[in-house]
Amino acid sequence: MEMSLNTVTVKEKWGLSECIEGCARHGIPGISPWRDVLQAMGVDRAAKQIRDAGLAVSGLCRGGMFPAADAAGRAAAIEDNLRAIDEAHTIGAACLVMVCGGLPPGSKDLPGARAMVRDGLAAIMPAARAAGVTIALEPLHPMTCADRSVLSTLGQALDLCDEFGAGMGVALDVYHVWWDPQLAAQIQRAGSRIAAFHVCDWKVPTLDTVFDRGIPGEGCIDIPAIRQMVEAQGYGSFAEVEILSKHWWQQDPEQVLPLLKERHAAAV
Ligand code: ZN
């Protein structure tokens, strides 16, 4: 698998234009922008610079966040996802990654939040299919269930893929799924529906539930074993390096990118 840089990895130091230049300069063939840096640069301008640099776009992060306390909030989320589909189409992203959303503030209704996710997906799938944008459901570690994603396991994500059919797949992030006793079986079940593969590492101890990811090789995840399972299903696209880390964000990307390339070769 070739390497792709998820722009969140260097978000404190570089905007999207610098990420594109940095990938080209360091020989990293793929990029995956987050929508904040994409919008800051301007979607059309970004699309052109990415094309001119010869980079592939392994995904756009992120859509989702469907649950909301009232109907207006849920409708706003759907509108925002439709814009995300347009953006993904414009930059030629291989998929739009979905972080589906947690409980609405103050709510204890987990089944209700999951139903809102299903309803939100139902509302956007026709537009996604029409635009040719694959919706990649990213299950998140259950520690984020309250505030980020009521979609916690690969099995749950594949249940939704079974239900919705064409145009939907999964984004498999080792950070979120490595602990799952059903991982091997669910990767096999996913088959050709693996739309993205995100790599980083789980540090021991982890000091922050969101912003303390390690670079590959820094933690306890057997990334090569998971990569092999994914490749066995025919996935041959990018391993996207996605490091949300207060530590790594402080480092100079000119040093971080070569290190990530080295770890991508040795520990992915
Ligand atoms: Zn991810």
Tab-separated table of C-alpha atoms and ligand atoms in Angstrom:
chain	number	residue	atom	x	y	z
A	1	MET	CA	0.000	0.000	0.000
A	2	GLU	CA	1.153	3.482	-0.762
A	3	MET	CA	1.087	6.253	1.809
A	4	SER	CA	-1.432	9.032	2.029
A	5	LEU	CA	-1.177	11.973	4.409
A	6	ASN	CA	-4.280	12.915	6.337
A	7	THR	CA	-3.958	16.670	6.797
A	8	VAL	CA	-5.019	16.565	10.450
A	9	THR	CA	-1.585	15.054	11.140
A	10	VAL	CA	0.101	18.441	10.681
A	11	LYS	CA	-2.864	20.697	11.348
A	12	GLU	CA	-1.150	23.062	13.774
A	13	LYS	CA	1.633	23.902	11.338
A	14	TRP	CA	0.320	23.563	7.788
A	15	GLY	CA	-2.742	24.563	5.811
A	16	LEU	CA	-3.858	22.524	2.829
A	17	SER	CA	-1.678	24.255	0.260
A	18	GLU	CA	1.424	23.526	2.346
A	19	CYS	CA	0.284	19.920	2.802
A	20	ILE	CA	-0.056	19.477	-0.950
A	21	GLU	CA	3.387	20.988	-1.564
A	22	GLY	CA	4.828	18.931	1.292
A	23	CYS	CA	3.442	15.652	-0.036
A	24	ALA	CA	4.804	16.386	-3.502
A	25	ARG	CA	8.200	17.409	-2.107
A	26	HIS	CA	8.509	14.368	0.153
A	27	GLY	CA	7.253	11.851	-2.403
A	28	ILE	CA	3.978	11.011	-0.654
A	29	PRO	CA	1.507	10.116	-3.424
A	30	GLY	CA	-1.803	10.509	-1.557
A	31	ILE	CA	-3.555	13.139	0.528
A	32	SER	CA	-6.745	13.253	2.549
A	33	PRO	CA	-7.912	16.720	3.533
A	34	TRP	CA	-10.221	17.693	6.330
A	35	ARG	CA	-13.015	20.004	5.354
A	36	ASP	CA	-11.840	22.917	7.502
A	37	VAL	CA	-8.546	23.281	5.624
A	38	LEU	CA	-10.256	22.513	2.333
A	39	GLN	CA	-12.789	25.298	2.819
A	40	ALA	CA	-10.114	27.663	4.100
A	41	MET	CA	-8.190	27.205	0.856
A	42	GLY	CA	-11.220	27.161	-1.424
A	43	VAL	CA	-12.473	23.881	-2.868
A	44	ASP	CA	-11.836	24.645	-6.556
A	45	ARG	CA	-8.384	26.049	-5.929
A	46	ALA	CA	-7.506	23.031	-3.808
A	47	ALA	CA	-8.790	20.628	-6.447
A	48	LYS	CA	-6.577	22.271	-9.041
A	49	GLN	CA	-3.450	22.318	-6.877
A	50	ILE	CA	-3.958	18.665	-5.892
A	51	ARG	CA	-4.373	17.696	-9.548
A	52	ASP	CA	-1.359	19.729	-10.639
A	53	ALA	CA	0.745	18.067	-7.936
A	54	GLY	CA	-0.315	14.639	-9.224
A	55	LEU	CA	-1.685	13.528	-5.865
A	56	ALA	CA	-4.523	11.063	-5.357
A	57	VAL	CA	-7.175	11.944	-2.774
A	58	SER	CA	-7.720	8.920	-0.554
A	59	GLY	CA	-10.690	10.487	1.202
A	60	LEU	CA	-12.345	13.641	2.476
A	61	CYS	CA	-12.767	13.971	6.255
A	62	ARG	CA	-15.487	14.224	7.232
A	63	GLY	CA	-19.242	14.042	6.943
A	64	GLY	CA	-21.654	12.637	9.468
A	65	MET	CA	-22.575	14.143	12.849
A	66	PHE	CA	-26.249	13.414	12.155
A	67	PRO	CA	-27.884	13.259	15.607
A	68	ALA	CA	-29.258	16.561	16.904
A	69	ALA	CA	-31.733	17.624	19.563
A	70	ASP	CA	-34.367	18.883	17.121
A	71	ALA	CA	-35.544	18.519	13.536
A	72	ALA	CA	-33.876	21.764	12.463
A	73	GLY	CA	-30.533	20.513	13.745
A	74	ARG	CA	-30.912	17.225	11.934
A	75	ALA	CA	-31.875	18.990	8.704
A	76	ALA	CA	-28.839	21.274	9.027
A	77	ALA	CA	-26.618	18.225	9.403
A	78	ILE	CA	-28.063	16.702	6.243
A	79	GLU	CA	-27.503	19.965	4.349
A	80	ASP	CA	-23.917	20.025	5.515
A	81	ASN	CA	-23.405	16.438	4.385
A	82	LEU	CA	-24.768	17.281	0.945
A	83	ARG	CA	-22.173	20.065	0.721
A	84	ALA	CA	-19.506	17.564	1.797
A	85	ILE	CA	-20.566	15.229	-1.021
A	86	ASP	CA	-20.130	18.089	-3.510
A	87	GLU	CA	-16.709	18.887	-2.089
A	88	ALA	CA	-15.631	15.244	-2.231
A	89	HIS	CA	-16.755	15.066	-5.842
A	90	THR	CA	-14.927	18.287	-6.758
A	91	ILE	CA	-11.584	17.155	-5.350
A	92	GLY	CA	-11.954	13.621	-6.726
A	93	ALA	CA	-11.899	11.991	-3.293
A	94	ALA	CA	-12.040	8.202	-3.244
A	95	CYS	CA	-14.631	8.459	-0.482
A	96	LEU	CA	-16.312	10.760	1.997
A	97	VAL	CA	-15.440	9.540	5.484
A	98	MET	CA	-18.335	9.540	7.937
A	99	VAL	CA	-17.956	10.190	11.625
A	100	CYS	CA	-21.575	9.572	12.386
A	101	GLY	CA	-22.072	11.593	15.560
A	102	GLY	CA	-22.756	10.949	19.236
A	103	LEU	CA	-25.717	11.579	21.495
A	104	PRO	CA	-27.453	14.938	21.225
A	105	PRO	CA	-26.449	17.114	24.229
A	106	GLY	CA	-28.190	15.912	27.398
A	107	SER	CA	-29.721	12.869	25.723
A	108	LYS	CA	-29.513	9.331	27.059
A	109	ASP	CA	-31.342	7.819	24.108
A	110	LEU	CA	-28.672	5.739	22.393
A	111	PRO	CA	-31.064	3.735	20.175
A	112	GLY	CA	-32.649	7.055	19.173
A	113	ALA	CA	-29.271	8.520	18.181
A	114	ARG	CA	-28.508	5.423	16.132
A	115	ALA	CA	-31.838	5.820	14.362
A	116	MET	CA	-30.929	9.445	13.555
A	117	VAL	CA	-27.710	8.218	11.966
A	118	ARG	CA	-29.631	5.747	9.830
A	119	ASP	CA	-32.165	8.436	8.822
A	120	GLY	CA	-29.374	10.872	7.975
A	121	LEU	CA	-27.642	8.310	5.782
A	122	ALA	CA	-30.914	7.511	4.045
A	123	ALA	CA	-31.330	11.211	3.270
A	124	ILE	CA	-27.894	11.638	1.685
A	125	MET	CA	-27.326	8.343	-0.145
A	126	PRO	CA	-29.232	9.321	-3.315
A	127	ALA	CA	-27.023	12.426	-3.711
A	128	ALA	CA	-23.876	10.444	-2.960
A	129	ARG	CA	-24.739	7.806	-5.543
A	130	ALA	CA	-25.606	10.454	-8.120
A	131	ALA	CA	-22.246	12.161	-7.542
A	132	GLY	CA	-20.353	8.880	-7.555
A	133	VAL	CA	-19.009	9.578	-4.050
A	134	THR	CA	-18.574	6.498	-1.863
A	135	ILE	CA	-19.827	7.021	1.671
A	136	ALA	CA	-17.262	5.408	3.985
A	137	LEU	CA	-18.633	4.718	7.456
A	138	GLU	CA	-15.861	4.950	10.026
A	139	PRO	CA	-16.677	3.122	13.241
A	140	LEU	CA	-15.056	4.914	16.174
A	141	HIS	CA	-13.736	3.396	19.381
A	142	PRO	CA	-16.613	3.050	21.889
A	143	MET	CA	-14.958	5.557	24.239
A	144	THR	CA	-16.236	8.210	21.822
A	145	CYS	CA	-19.813	6.905	21.743
A	146	ALA	CA	-21.275	9.809	23.741
A	147	ASP	CA	-19.824	12.710	21.822
A	148	ARG	CA	-18.517	11.548	18.432
A	149	SER	CA	-19.865	8.281	17.128
A	150	VAL	CA	-22.658	5.973	18.172
A	151	LEU	CA	-21.283	3.746	15.424
A	152	SER	CA	-18.657	1.788	17.346
A	153	THR	CA	-17.802	-1.439	15.576
A	154	LEU	CA	-17.017	-2.650	12.109
A	155	GLY	CA	-19.906	-5.101	12.464
A	156	GLN	CA	-22.356	-2.252	13.082
A	157	ALA	CA	-20.983	-0.346	10.091
A	158	LEU	CA	-21.347	-3.386	7.856
A	159	ASP	CA	-24.928	-3.892	9.021
A	160	LEU	CA	-25.641	-0.426	7.631
A	161	CYS	CA	-23.723	-1.238	4.434
A	162	ASP	CA	-25.852	-4.373	4.043
A	163	GLU	CA	-28.972	-2.279	4.493
A	164	PHE	CA	-28.026	0.565	2.132
A	165	GLY	CA	-26.168	-1.375	-0.520
A	166	ALA	CA	-24.483	0.360	-3.444
A	167	GLY	CA	-22.367	3.422	-2.760
A	168	MET	CA	-21.560	2.682	0.875
A	169	GLY	CA	-18.426	1.158	2.375
A	170	VAL	CA	-16.296	1.355	5.502
A	171	ALA	CA	-13.276	3.370	6.555
A	172	LEU	CA	-11.184	1.103	8.698
A	173	ASP	CA	-9.023	2.988	11.186
A	174	VAL	CA	-6.729	0.725	13.198
A	175	TYR	CA	-7.004	3.058	16.203
A	176	HIS	CA	-10.727	2.431	16.451
A	177	VAL	CA	-10.997	-1.263	15.633
A	178	TRP	CA	-7.790	-2.980	16.801
A	179	TRP	CA	-9.329	-4.154	20.099
A	180	ASP	CA	-12.378	-5.826	18.513
A	181	PRO	CA	-12.419	-9.632	19.023
A	182	GLN	CA	-14.452	-9.869	15.820
A	183	LEU	CA	-12.030	-7.810	13.764
A	184	ALA	CA	-10.723	-10.598	11.523
A	185	ALA	CA	-14.191	-11.977	10.841
A	186	GLN	CA	-15.633	-8.526	10.127
A	187	ILE	CA	-12.797	-7.561	7.772
A	188	GLN	CA	-13.519	-10.761	5.887
A	189	ARG	CA	-17.204	-9.866	5.847
A	190	ALA	CA	-16.359	-6.379	4.553
A	191	GLY	CA	-14.724	-7.822	1.438
A	192	SER	CA	-14.637	-5.257	-1.334
A	193	ARG	CA	-16.458	-2.680	0.807
A	194	ILE	CA	-13.263	-1.407	2.452
A	195	ALA	CA	-13.070	2.137	1.115
A	196	ALA	CA	-10.254	3.530	3.261
A	197	PHE	CA	-7.543	2.290	5.632
A	198	HIS	CA	-6.307	4.679	8.323
A	199	VAL	CA	-3.149	4.021	10.330
A	200	CYS	CA	-1.669	5.379	13.548
A	201	ASP	CA	-0.923	3.674	16.847
A	202	TRP	CA	-2.378	3.203	20.337
A	203	LYS	CA	0.014	4.467	22.968
A	204	VAL	CA	0.317	2.813	26.363
A	205	PRO	CA	-0.784	4.654	28.389
A	206	THR	CA	-3.027	6.874	26.294
A	207	LEU	CA	-3.251	10.291	27.957
A	208	ASP	CA	-6.118	11.782	25.948
A	209	THR	CA	-9.011	9.853	24.434
A	210	VAL	CA	-8.853	11.790	21.163
A	211	PHE	CA	-5.599	13.721	20.836
A	212	ASP	CA	-2.883	11.309	21.932
A	213	ARG	CA	-2.449	8.998	18.974
A	214	GLY	CA	0.948	7.535	18.250
A	215	ILE	CA	2.736	7.261	14.937
A	216	PRO	CA	2.919	3.706	13.518
A	217	GLY	CA	5.321	1.648	15.611
A	218	GLU	CA	4.911	3.807	18.720
A	219	GLY	CA	2.186	1.737	20.347
A	220	CYS	CA	0.584	-1.682	20.752
A	221	ILE	CA	-1.369	-2.186	17.513
A	222	ASP	CA	-0.170	-4.970	15.225
A	223	ILE	CA	-0.665	-2.784	12.158
A	224	PRO	CA	0.982	-5.154	9.634
A	225	ALA	CA	-1.355	-7.956	10.729
A	226	ILE	CA	-4.400	-5.764	10.120
A	227	ARG	CA	-2.947	-4.517	6.818
A	228	GLN	CA	-2.563	-8.093	5.661
A	229	MET	CA	-6.180	-8.883	6.562
A	230	VAL	CA	-7.300	-5.832	4.598
A	231	GLU	CA	-5.113	-6.682	1.606
A	232	ALA	CA	-6.455	-10.239	1.634
A	233	GLN	CA	-9.849	-8.704	0.811
A	234	GLY	CA	-8.393	-7.068	-2.286
A	235	TYR	CA	-7.874	-3.580	-0.855
A	236	GLY	CA	-4.760	-2.227	-2.537
A	237	SER	CA	-5.242	1.482	-2.204
A	238	PHE	CA	-3.685	3.857	0.343
A	239	ALA	CA	-2.651	3.460	3.941
A	240	GLU	CA	-3.641	6.877	5.200
A	241	VAL	CA	-1.551	8.171	8.082
A	242	GLU	CA	-3.849	10.049	10.440
A	243	ILE	CA	-2.306	11.251	13.691
A	244	LEU	CA	-4.397	13.352	16.048
A	245	SER	CA	-1.807	14.201	18.668
A	246	LYS	CA	-1.054	17.235	20.785
A	247	HIS	CA	2.561	16.054	20.832
A	248	TRP	CA	3.061	15.476	17.116
A	249	TRP	CA	1.194	18.674	16.209
A	250	GLN	CA	4.007	20.652	17.854
A	251	GLN	CA	6.711	19.098	15.689
A	252	ASP	CA	8.015	20.512	12.399
A	253	PRO	CA	6.242	18.795	9.475
A	254	GLU	CA	9.509	18.897	7.506
A	255	GLN	CA	10.780	16.388	10.072
A	256	VAL	CA	7.505	14.581	10.668
A	257	LEU	CA	6.824	13.662	7.038
A	258	PRO	CA	10.130	11.807	6.462
A	259	LEU	CA	9.647	10.009	9.789
A	260	LEU	CA	6.126	8.967	8.785
A	261	LYS	CA	7.435	7.694	5.450
A	262	GLU	CA	10.003	5.622	7.307
A	263	ARG	CA	7.352	4.245	9.703
A	264	HIS	CA	4.988	3.597	6.827
A	265	ALA	CA	7.670	1.397	5.273
A	266	ALA	CA	8.736	-0.314	8.512
A	267	ALA	CA	5.671	-0.471	10.760
A	268	VAL	CA	2.629	-0.539	8.465
B	1	ZN	ZN	-9.654	7.676	10.790
